[in-house]
Amino acid sequence: DSSELDVAAISRSDHNGWKKERNGTCGGTKQERHKRTNWYHPLLWVHIDHAAKQHHWSPQVMVSALRKEHPKLFSHLNKGTMFRW
């Protein structure tokens, strides 16, 4: 569904450029949607850093707070990812 906010694509360094050109025509490989999210992207990290300071780096509390504040951005973030940081 292209109308949804695709956080994984937005968090890539050059999400607007080359992928549109490689669409399966003229021998270009058809590109799929991004699956992995770069949580260190400045758009996302500023919220994560704020939650970490506010909730003393508790992964479970941070994830639940981020999901409440920004449900579209952090719906795929889980406590296991934050625990590894």
Backbone as numpy.savetxt, mean C-alpha at the origin, in Angstrom:
# Nx Ny Nz CAx CAy CAz Cx Cy Cz
-11.56 -4.43 -10.01 -12.41 -3.25 -10.01 -11.52 -2.01 -10.01
-11.45 -1.29 -11.10 -10.53 -0.16 -11.25 -11.01 1.09 -10.53
-12.26 1.13 -10.08 -12.75 2.31 -9.39 -12.26 2.37 -7.95
-11.82 1.24 -7.40 -11.30 1.22 -6.04 -9.91 1.82 -5.99
-9.54 2.27 -4.82 -8.20 2.80 -4.61 -7.22 1.64 -4.58
-6.27 1.61 -5.51 -5.30 0.53 -5.59 -4.01 0.98 -4.91
-3.92 0.72 -3.61 -2.80 1.18 -2.81 -1.50 0.56 -3.28
-1.53 -0.70 -3.67 -0.31 -1.38 -4.11 0.28 -0.69 -5.35
-0.57 -0.28 -6.27 -0.08 0.39 -7.49 0.41 1.80 -7.18
-0.29 2.50 -6.32 0.09 3.86 -5.98 1.42 3.90 -5.23
1.68 2.87 -4.42 2.89 2.87 -3.60 4.15 2.53 -4.40
4.02 2.16 -5.65 5.19 1.88 -6.50 5.80 3.20 -6.94
7.10 3.19 -7.22 7.81 4.43 -7.51 7.34 5.11 -8.79
7.03 4.36 -9.84 6.60 4.96 -11.10 5.32 4.27 -11.55
4.24 4.52 -10.84 3.01 3.80 -11.12 2.26 4.33 -12.33
2.61 5.47 -12.86 1.85 6.03 -13.98 2.51 5.84 -15.34
3.79 5.56 -15.37 4.52 5.61 -16.62 4.47 4.40 -17.51
5.42 3.52 -17.37 5.67 2.46 -18.34 4.56 1.43 -18.42
3.81 1.23 -17.37 2.83 0.15 -17.35 1.70 0.37 -18.36
1.31 1.62 -18.57 0.24 1.90 -19.52 0.66 1.57 -20.95
1.95 1.71 -21.24 2.44 1.42 -22.58 2.47 -0.07 -22.86
2.69 -0.89 -21.85 2.81 -2.34 -22.03 1.45 -2.98 -21.78
0.60 -2.94 -22.78 -0.77 -3.38 -22.61 -1.13 -4.60 -23.45
-0.15 -5.31 -23.97 -0.44 -6.50 -24.75 -0.51 -6.27 -26.25
-0.37 -5.04 -26.70 -0.38 -4.76 -28.14 1.05 -4.55 -28.61
1.31 -4.81 -29.85 2.64 -4.65 -30.46 3.71 -5.43 -29.70
3.38 -6.60 -29.22 4.36 -7.45 -28.56 4.64 -7.10 -27.11
3.97 -6.12 -26.57 4.20 -5.77 -25.16 3.49 -6.75 -24.24
4.12 -7.10 -23.16 3.52 -8.02 -22.21 2.40 -7.33 -21.47
1.29 -8.02 -21.35 0.16 -7.46 -20.61 0.48 -7.51 -19.12
0.41 -6.37 -18.47 0.78 -6.26 -17.06 -0.44 -6.45 -16.17
-0.24 -7.16 -15.06 -1.30 -7.36 -14.09 -1.24 -6.27 -13.04
-2.25 -6.26 -12.17 -2.26 -5.31 -11.07 -1.19 -5.67 -10.07
-0.68 -4.68 -9.38 0.31 -4.92 -8.33 -0.35 -5.68 -7.19
0.41 -6.56 -6.55 -0.11 -7.34 -5.44 0.50 -6.92 -4.11
1.74 -6.49 -4.13 2.43 -6.13 -2.90 2.45 -4.62 -2.71
2.31 -4.22 -1.47 2.27 -2.80 -1.15 3.60 -2.38 -0.54
4.12 -1.25 -0.99 5.33 -0.67 -0.41 4.89 0.21 0.76
4.91 -0.35 1.96 4.44 0.37 3.14 5.37 1.52 3.51
6.59 1.55 2.94 7.53 2.63 3.24 7.32 3.85 2.34
6.37 3.80 1.45 6.06 4.94 0.58 5.64 6.13 1.46
6.11 7.33 1.15 5.80 8.50 2.00 4.30 8.72 2.23
3.48 8.40 1.26 2.03 8.55 1.42 1.51 7.70 2.58
2.07 6.50 2.74 1.61 5.58 3.77 2.43 5.68 5.05
3.74 5.88 4.91 4.63 5.82 6.07 4.35 6.93 7.07
3.92 8.08 6.61 3.65 9.19 7.53 2.55 8.79 8.52
1.55 8.06 8.06 0.47 7.60 8.95 0.96 6.49 9.87
1.77 5.59 9.33 2.30 4.48 10.13 3.22 5.01 11.23
4.07 5.96 10.90 4.99 6.53 11.88 4.23 7.23 13.00
3.20 7.95 12.63 2.38 8.64 13.63 1.70 7.64 14.56
1.16 6.56 13.99 0.50 5.53 14.80 1.50 4.82 15.71
2.72 4.61 15.22 3.74 3.94 16.03 4.10 4.76 17.26
4.25 6.05 17.07 4.57 6.92 18.20 3.40 7.02 19.18
2.22 7.04 18.64 1.02 7.20 19.46 0.70 5.93 20.26
0.98 4.77 19.69 0.59 3.50 20.31 1.79 2.67 20.76
2.95 3.27 20.92 4.16 2.64 21.47 4.55 1.37 20.73
4.48 1.38 19.43 4.90 0.28 18.55 4.20 -1.04 18.84
2.98 -1.00 19.31 2.19 -2.22 19.50 1.53 -2.56 18.16
1.97 -3.63 17.49 1.47 -3.92 16.14 -0.05 -4.07 16.05
-0.63 -4.78 16.97 -2.08 -5.01 16.91 -2.86 -3.71 17.09
-2.45 -2.90 18.03 -3.14 -1.63 18.28 -2.92 -0.67 17.12
-1.70 -0.65 16.58 -1.41 0.23 15.45 -2.26 -0.12 14.23
-2.36 -1.40 13.92 -3.14 -1.82 12.75 -4.60 -1.47 12.93
-5.14 -1.74 14.10 -6.56 -1.42 14.30 -6.81 0.08 14.24
-5.88 0.88 14.77 -6.04 2.34 14.71 -5.94 2.84 13.27
-4.97 2.31 12.50 -4.82 2.74 11.11 -6.03 2.34 10.27
-6.57 1.17 10.52 -7.76 0.73 9.77 -8.98 1.58 10.10
-9.07 2.06 11.33 -10.20 2.92 11.70 -10.05 4.30 11.07
-8.83 4.84 11.09 -8.60 6.19 10.57 -8.60 6.25 9.05
-8.00 5.25 8.40 -7.86 5.23 6.94 -8.19 3.84 6.41
-9.45 3.46 6.37 -9.81 2.08 5.98 -9.42 1.71 4.56
-9.46 2.64 3.63 -9.12 2.30 2.24 -7.61 2.11 2.07
-6.82 2.85 2.79 -5.36 2.74 2.65 -4.80 1.51 3.35
-5.34 1.16 4.50 -4.71 0.14 5.33 -5.56 -1.12 5.50
-6.44 -1.39 4.58 -7.28 -2.59 4.70 -6.48 -3.87 4.56
-5.34 -3.84 3.87 -4.53 -5.05 3.65 -3.33 -5.14 4.60
-3.18 -4.20 5.48 -2.08 -4.24 6.44 -2.46 -5.17 7.59
-1.52 -6.04 7.99 -1.81 -6.91 9.13 -0.72 -6.78 10.18
-1.01 -7.28 11.38 -0.08 -7.11 12.49 1.22 -7.88 12.28
1.19 -8.96 11.50 2.41 -9.71 11.22 3.42 -8.90 10.45
2.95 -8.07 9.53 3.84 -7.19 8.77 4.49 -6.18 9.70
3.71 -5.59 10.57 4.24 -4.59 11.49 5.14 -5.22 12.54
4.86 -6.44 12.93 5.68 -7.12 13.93 7.10 -7.33 13.43
7.27 -7.56 12.11 8.59 -7.77 11.53 9.43 -6.50 11.49
8.81 -5.34 11.62 9.56 -4.09 11.61 10.22 -3.92 12.95
